[in-house]
Coordinates of C-alpha atoms in Angstrom, one line a residue:
M293 CA 0.0 0.0 0.0
K294 CA 1.4 3.4 -1.0
T295 CA 0.1 6.3 1.1
L296 CA 0.7 10.0 0.2
T297 CA -0.1 13.1 2.2
Y298 CA 0.1 16.4 0.4
N299 CA -0.8 20.0 1.3
I300 CA -1.5 21.3 -2.2
W301 CA -1.5 25.1 -1.4
N302 CA -4.9 26.7 -2.2
H303 CA -3.5 29.8 -3.9
D304 CA -4.2 31.3 -7.3
S305 CA -0.5 31.5 -8.2
N306 CA 0.0 29.2 -11.2
F307 CA -2.9 27.1 -9.9
E308 CA -4.0 25.2 -13.0
R309 CA -0.4 24.5 -13.9
R310 CA 0.4 23.3 -10.4
M311 CA -2.6 21.0 -10.3
A312 CA -1.7 19.5 -13.6
M313 CA 1.8 18.8 -12.1
L314 CA 0.2 17.4 -9.0
A315 CA -1.9 14.9 -11.0
E316 CA 1.1 13.8 -12.9
C317 CA 3.1 13.3 -9.7
I318 CA 0.4 11.3 -8.0
A319 CA -0.3 9.1 -11.1
A320 CA 3.5 8.4 -11.5
E321 CA 3.7 7.1 -7.9
D322 CA 0.7 4.8 -8.4
V323 CA -0.7 5.8 -5.0
D324 CA -3.3 3.7 -3.2
L325 CA -4.3 6.1 -0.4
L326 CA -4.1 9.9 -0.8
A327 CA -4.7 12.6 1.9
L328 CA -4.9 16.2 0.7
Q329 CA -5.0 19.4 2.6
E330 CA -6.0 22.9 1.3
V331 CA -8.4 21.5 -1.3
R332 CA -10.4 24.3 -2.8
S333 CA -13.3 22.4 -4.3
E334 CA -15.1 19.0 -4.8
Y335 CA -14.6 19.5 -8.5
L336 CA -10.8 19.3 -8.1
V337 CA -11.1 16.2 -6.0
H338 CA -13.1 14.4 -8.7
E339 CA -10.7 15.6 -11.4
L340 CA -7.8 14.0 -9.5
M341 CA -9.9 10.9 -8.9
D342 CA -10.4 10.5 -12.6
K343 CA -6.9 11.3 -13.7
C344 CA -5.2 9.2 -11.0
G345 CA -7.6 6.2 -11.1
F346 CA -8.9 6.2 -7.5
K347 CA -12.1 4.3 -6.8
Y348 CA -13.5 6.1 -3.7
V349 CA -13.3 9.6 -2.5
F350 CA -14.3 11.6 0.6
W351 CA -14.2 15.4 0.6
K352 CA -15.8 17.9 2.9
K353 CA -15.5 21.7 3.0
Y354 CA -14.9 23.4 6.3
H355 CA -17.9 25.1 8.0
D356 CA -16.6 28.6 7.4
C357 CA -15.0 28.5 3.9
E358 CA -15.0 26.6 0.6
E359 CA -11.7 24.9 1.3
G360 CA -11.7 21.4 2.8
L361 CA -9.9 18.1 3.3
A362 CA -10.0 15.1 1.0
V363 CA -9.1 11.4 1.1
L364 CA -8.9 9.4 -2.1
T365 CA -8.5 5.6 -1.9
N366 CA -8.8 2.3 -3.7
C367 CA -10.4 0.8 -0.6
E368 CA -14.1 0.8 0.3
I369 CA -15.0 3.6 2.7
L370 CA -17.1 2.3 5.6
S371 CA -17.5 5.4 7.8
T372 CA -16.5 9.1 8.0
W373 CA -16.0 11.6 10.7
T374 CA -14.8 15.2 10.9
N375 CA -14.0 17.4 13.8
W376 CA -16.6 20.0 12.5
D377 CA -19.5 17.5 12.2
E378 CA -21.1 18.6 15.4
S379 CA -19.3 21.7 16.5
I380 CA -17.6 24.7 14.8
D381 CA -15.3 25.1 17.8
V382 CA -12.3 23.4 16.0
H383 CA -9.5 25.8 16.9
N384 CA -8.6 26.7 13.3
S385 CA -7.8 23.0 12.7
G386 CA -9.4 20.4 10.4
S387 CA -9.4 16.6 11.0
V388 CA -11.2 13.8 9.2
C389 CA -11.2 10.1 10.0
L390 CA -12.3 7.4 7.7
E391 CA -12.7 3.7 8.3
I392 CA -11.8 1.6 5.2
E393 CA -11.9 -2.0 4.3
C394 CA -8.7 -3.3 2.9
G395 CA -7.9 -7.0 2.2
G396 CA -10.3 -8.2 4.8
K397 CA -9.0 -5.9 7.5
R398 CA -10.5 -2.7 8.9
L399 CA -8.2 0.4 8.9
S400 CA -8.8 4.0 10.1
V401 CA -7.2 6.8 8.0
S402 CA -7.0 10.2 9.5
N403 CA -6.1 13.4 7.6
V404 CA -5.3 16.6 9.5
H405 CA -4.5 20.2 8.9
L406 CA -3.7 21.7 12.2
D407 CA -3.6 25.4 13.3
Y408 CA -0.4 27.2 12.2
R409 CA -0.5 29.8 14.9
C410 CA -1.1 28.3 18.3
A411 CA 0.4 25.2 19.9
L412 CA -2.6 24.9 22.3
N413 CA -5.0 24.7 19.4
R414 CA -3.0 21.9 17.9
E415 CA -2.9 20.1 21.2
I416 CA -6.7 20.3 21.8
E417 CA -7.5 19.0 18.3
I418 CA -5.0 16.2 18.2
I419 CA -6.4 14.9 21.6
K420 CA -10.0 15.2 20.2
L421 CA -8.9 13.1 17.1
T422 CA -7.0 10.4 19.0
D423 CA -9.9 10.1 21.5
Y424 CA -12.2 9.5 18.6
I425 CA -9.9 6.9 17.0
R426 CA -9.9 5.0 20.3
T427 CA -13.6 4.4 19.9
L428 CA -13.1 2.5 16.6
N429 CA -12.8 -1.2 16.3
T430 CA -10.0 -1.3 13.7
D431 CA -7.0 -3.5 13.0
Y432 CA -4.7 -0.7 12.0
N433 CA -4.8 3.1 12.3
L434 CA -3.0 5.6 10.1
L435 CA -2.6 9.4 10.8
M436 CA -1.2 11.8 8.3
G437 CA -1.3 15.4 7.1
D438 CA 0.1 18.9 7.7
F439 CA 0.6 19.2 11.5
N440 CA 2.0 22.7 11.1
T441 CA 4.8 22.0 13.6
D442 CA 8.0 20.0 13.8
P443 CA 9.2 16.9 15.6
Q444 CA 10.4 19.0 18.6
S445 CA 6.8 20.0 19.3
S446 CA 4.4 18.8 22.1
I447 CA 2.0 17.0 19.8
Y448 CA 4.9 15.0 18.2
G449 CA 6.2 14.1 21.6
F450 CA 2.7 13.0 22.6
L451 CA 2.0 11.0 19.4
S452 CA 5.4 9.3 19.5
G453 CA 4.9 8.3 23.2
R454 CA 7.7 10.5 24.5
Q455 CA 5.5 12.6 26.6
S456 CA 1.9 12.8 27.9
L457 CA -0.5 15.6 26.8
H458 CA -3.5 17.0 28.7
G459 CA -3.4 13.8 30.9
K460 CA -3.4 11.5 27.8
S461 CA -0.8 9.2 26.2
A462 CA -0.4 7.7 22.8
R463 CA 1.8 5.2 20.9
W464 CA 2.3 6.1 17.2
I465 CA 5.2 5.4 14.9
D466 CA 6.6 8.1 12.6
L467 CA 7.1 6.0 9.5
G468 CA 9.6 8.5 8.0
E469 CA 11.7 8.5 11.1
S470 CA 11.6 4.7 11.3
Y471 CA 12.6 4.3 7.6
S472 CA 15.4 6.9 7.7
K473 CA 17.0 5.4 10.8
R474 CA 16.9 1.9 9.4
Q475 CA 18.3 3.1 6.0
G476 CA 20.8 5.7 7.3
L477 CA 19.1 8.4 5.3
S478 CA 18.2 12.0 5.9
L479 CA 14.5 12.7 6.4
G480 CA 14.6 16.1 4.6
V481 CA 12.1 19.0 5.1
T482 CA 8.6 19.3 3.8
I483 CA 8.5 23.1 4.0
D484 CA 11.7 24.2 2.2
Y485 CA 12.1 28.0 2.4
F486 CA 15.5 27.8 0.8
N487 CA 14.8 25.8 -2.3
N488 CA 11.1 25.7 -3.1
P489 CA 10.5 28.4 -5.8
R490 CA 7.3 29.5 -4.0
W491 CA 9.5 31.4 -1.6
K492 CA 12.0 32.7 -4.2
N493 CA 11.1 36.4 -4.1
E494 CA 10.2 36.6 -0.4
T495 CA 12.2 37.5 2.6
I496 CA 11.8 34.5 5.0
L497 CA 13.4 34.2 8.4
D498 CA 11.6 31.0 9.3
I499 CA 13.5 27.7 9.5
P500 CA 12.7 24.9 7.0
G501 CA 11.1 22.0 8.7
R502 CA 9.4 18.6 8.5
F503 CA 5.8 19.6 9.2
D504 CA 4.0 16.8 7.2
W505 CA 4.1 13.3 8.7
V506 CA 2.7 9.8 8.1
L507 CA 2.1 7.9 11.4
L508 CA 1.0 4.3 12.2
E509 CA -0.4 3.6 15.6
N510 CA 1.5 0.8 17.3
P511 CA -0.6 -2.2 16.2
Y512 CA 0.1 -4.6 19.0
P513 CA -1.1 -7.3 19.3
N514 CA -1.5 -7.3 15.5
P515 CA 1.8 -7.7 13.5
Y516 CA 3.7 -4.8 12.0
P517 CA 3.4 -4.3 8.3
A518 CA 6.7 -4.1 6.3
L519 CA 7.9 -0.5 5.7
L520 CA 9.2 -0.6 2.2
D521 CA 9.8 3.0 1.2
Y522 CA 9.7 6.7 2.4
K523 CA 10.4 9.7 0.3
L524 CA 9.4 13.3 -0.4
V525 CA 7.6 14.0 -3.7
G526 CA 6.9 17.1 -5.7
K527 CA 10.4 18.5 -5.3
N528 CA 11.2 18.7 -9.0
I529 CA 11.0 22.2 -10.4
K530 CA 9.4 22.5 -13.8
N531 CA 9.2 25.9 -15.6
G532 CA 10.0 27.6 -12.3
I533 CA 7.3 26.0 -10.2
T534 CA 6.6 22.9 -8.0
P535 CA 3.1 21.6 -7.4
S536 CA 2.9 23.2 -3.9
D537 CA 4.7 25.2 -1.2
H538 CA 4.9 21.9 0.6
Y539 CA 6.4 18.6 -0.5
G540 CA 4.3 15.5 -0.3
V541 CA 5.2 12.6 2.0
L542 CA 5.0 9.1 0.5
C543 CA 5.2 5.9 2.5
Q544 CA 4.9 2.3 1.2
M545 CA 3.8 -0.5 3.5
G546 CA 3.6 -4.1 2.8
F547 CA 0.5 -5.8 4.1
D548 CA 0.8 -8.9 1.9
N549 CA 1.1 -11.3 4.7
I550 CA -1.4 -9.5 6.9
L551 CA -4.3 -8.2 4.9
L552 CA -5.7 -11.5 3.7

């Protein structure tokens, strides 16, 4: 299973050209499960669905604007949840959680775009999401998206089991960190203020960082899937642009001996 999370930058700058590059990038990677942030319309989601060959799609716009979150998959969608279903008090953060059927096993797939301004807002909403995930009867749980913070943050410490948060604890595995340590590779950054052409003509003092992650909740007592690949996509510059101001994060897992 190839999973890809991508903040696709809802901005008019070269939008049509960037979305064409995005579709080419996704199709070239033969992705099975795609989580998108900053999605401006349902039309765009279905256009990507058609161009990239996905069978199922979930998209929902936020309560206060036309932008939303999307998940595209080749697995049947069994249920959906968003953090704005019942309340608009979402602390400038969006979260969706889907249950999918894949090879006879039930997985949850969560896609987040957390607040860029306030650590407390991110903490409140990641607790809300992980509390919801605990109510599900699933075999495996995936969490991905734009967390708008780096691995030195409180929510990363919480998710990775290195600290508690608001009286709660968690046990998630950062697939990028796991793969890079095993392979002796650099993780790279997903917001690249130095090399991404989106920032070329701007004065930026912020530090490049890895703000986009793919996480797997520790599946014990179920077996671990094989972790076959991790890489950043959308880095190639074509005619002076890349698909987004973020790079996408792709992970490939092998469930061949598990999802039967």
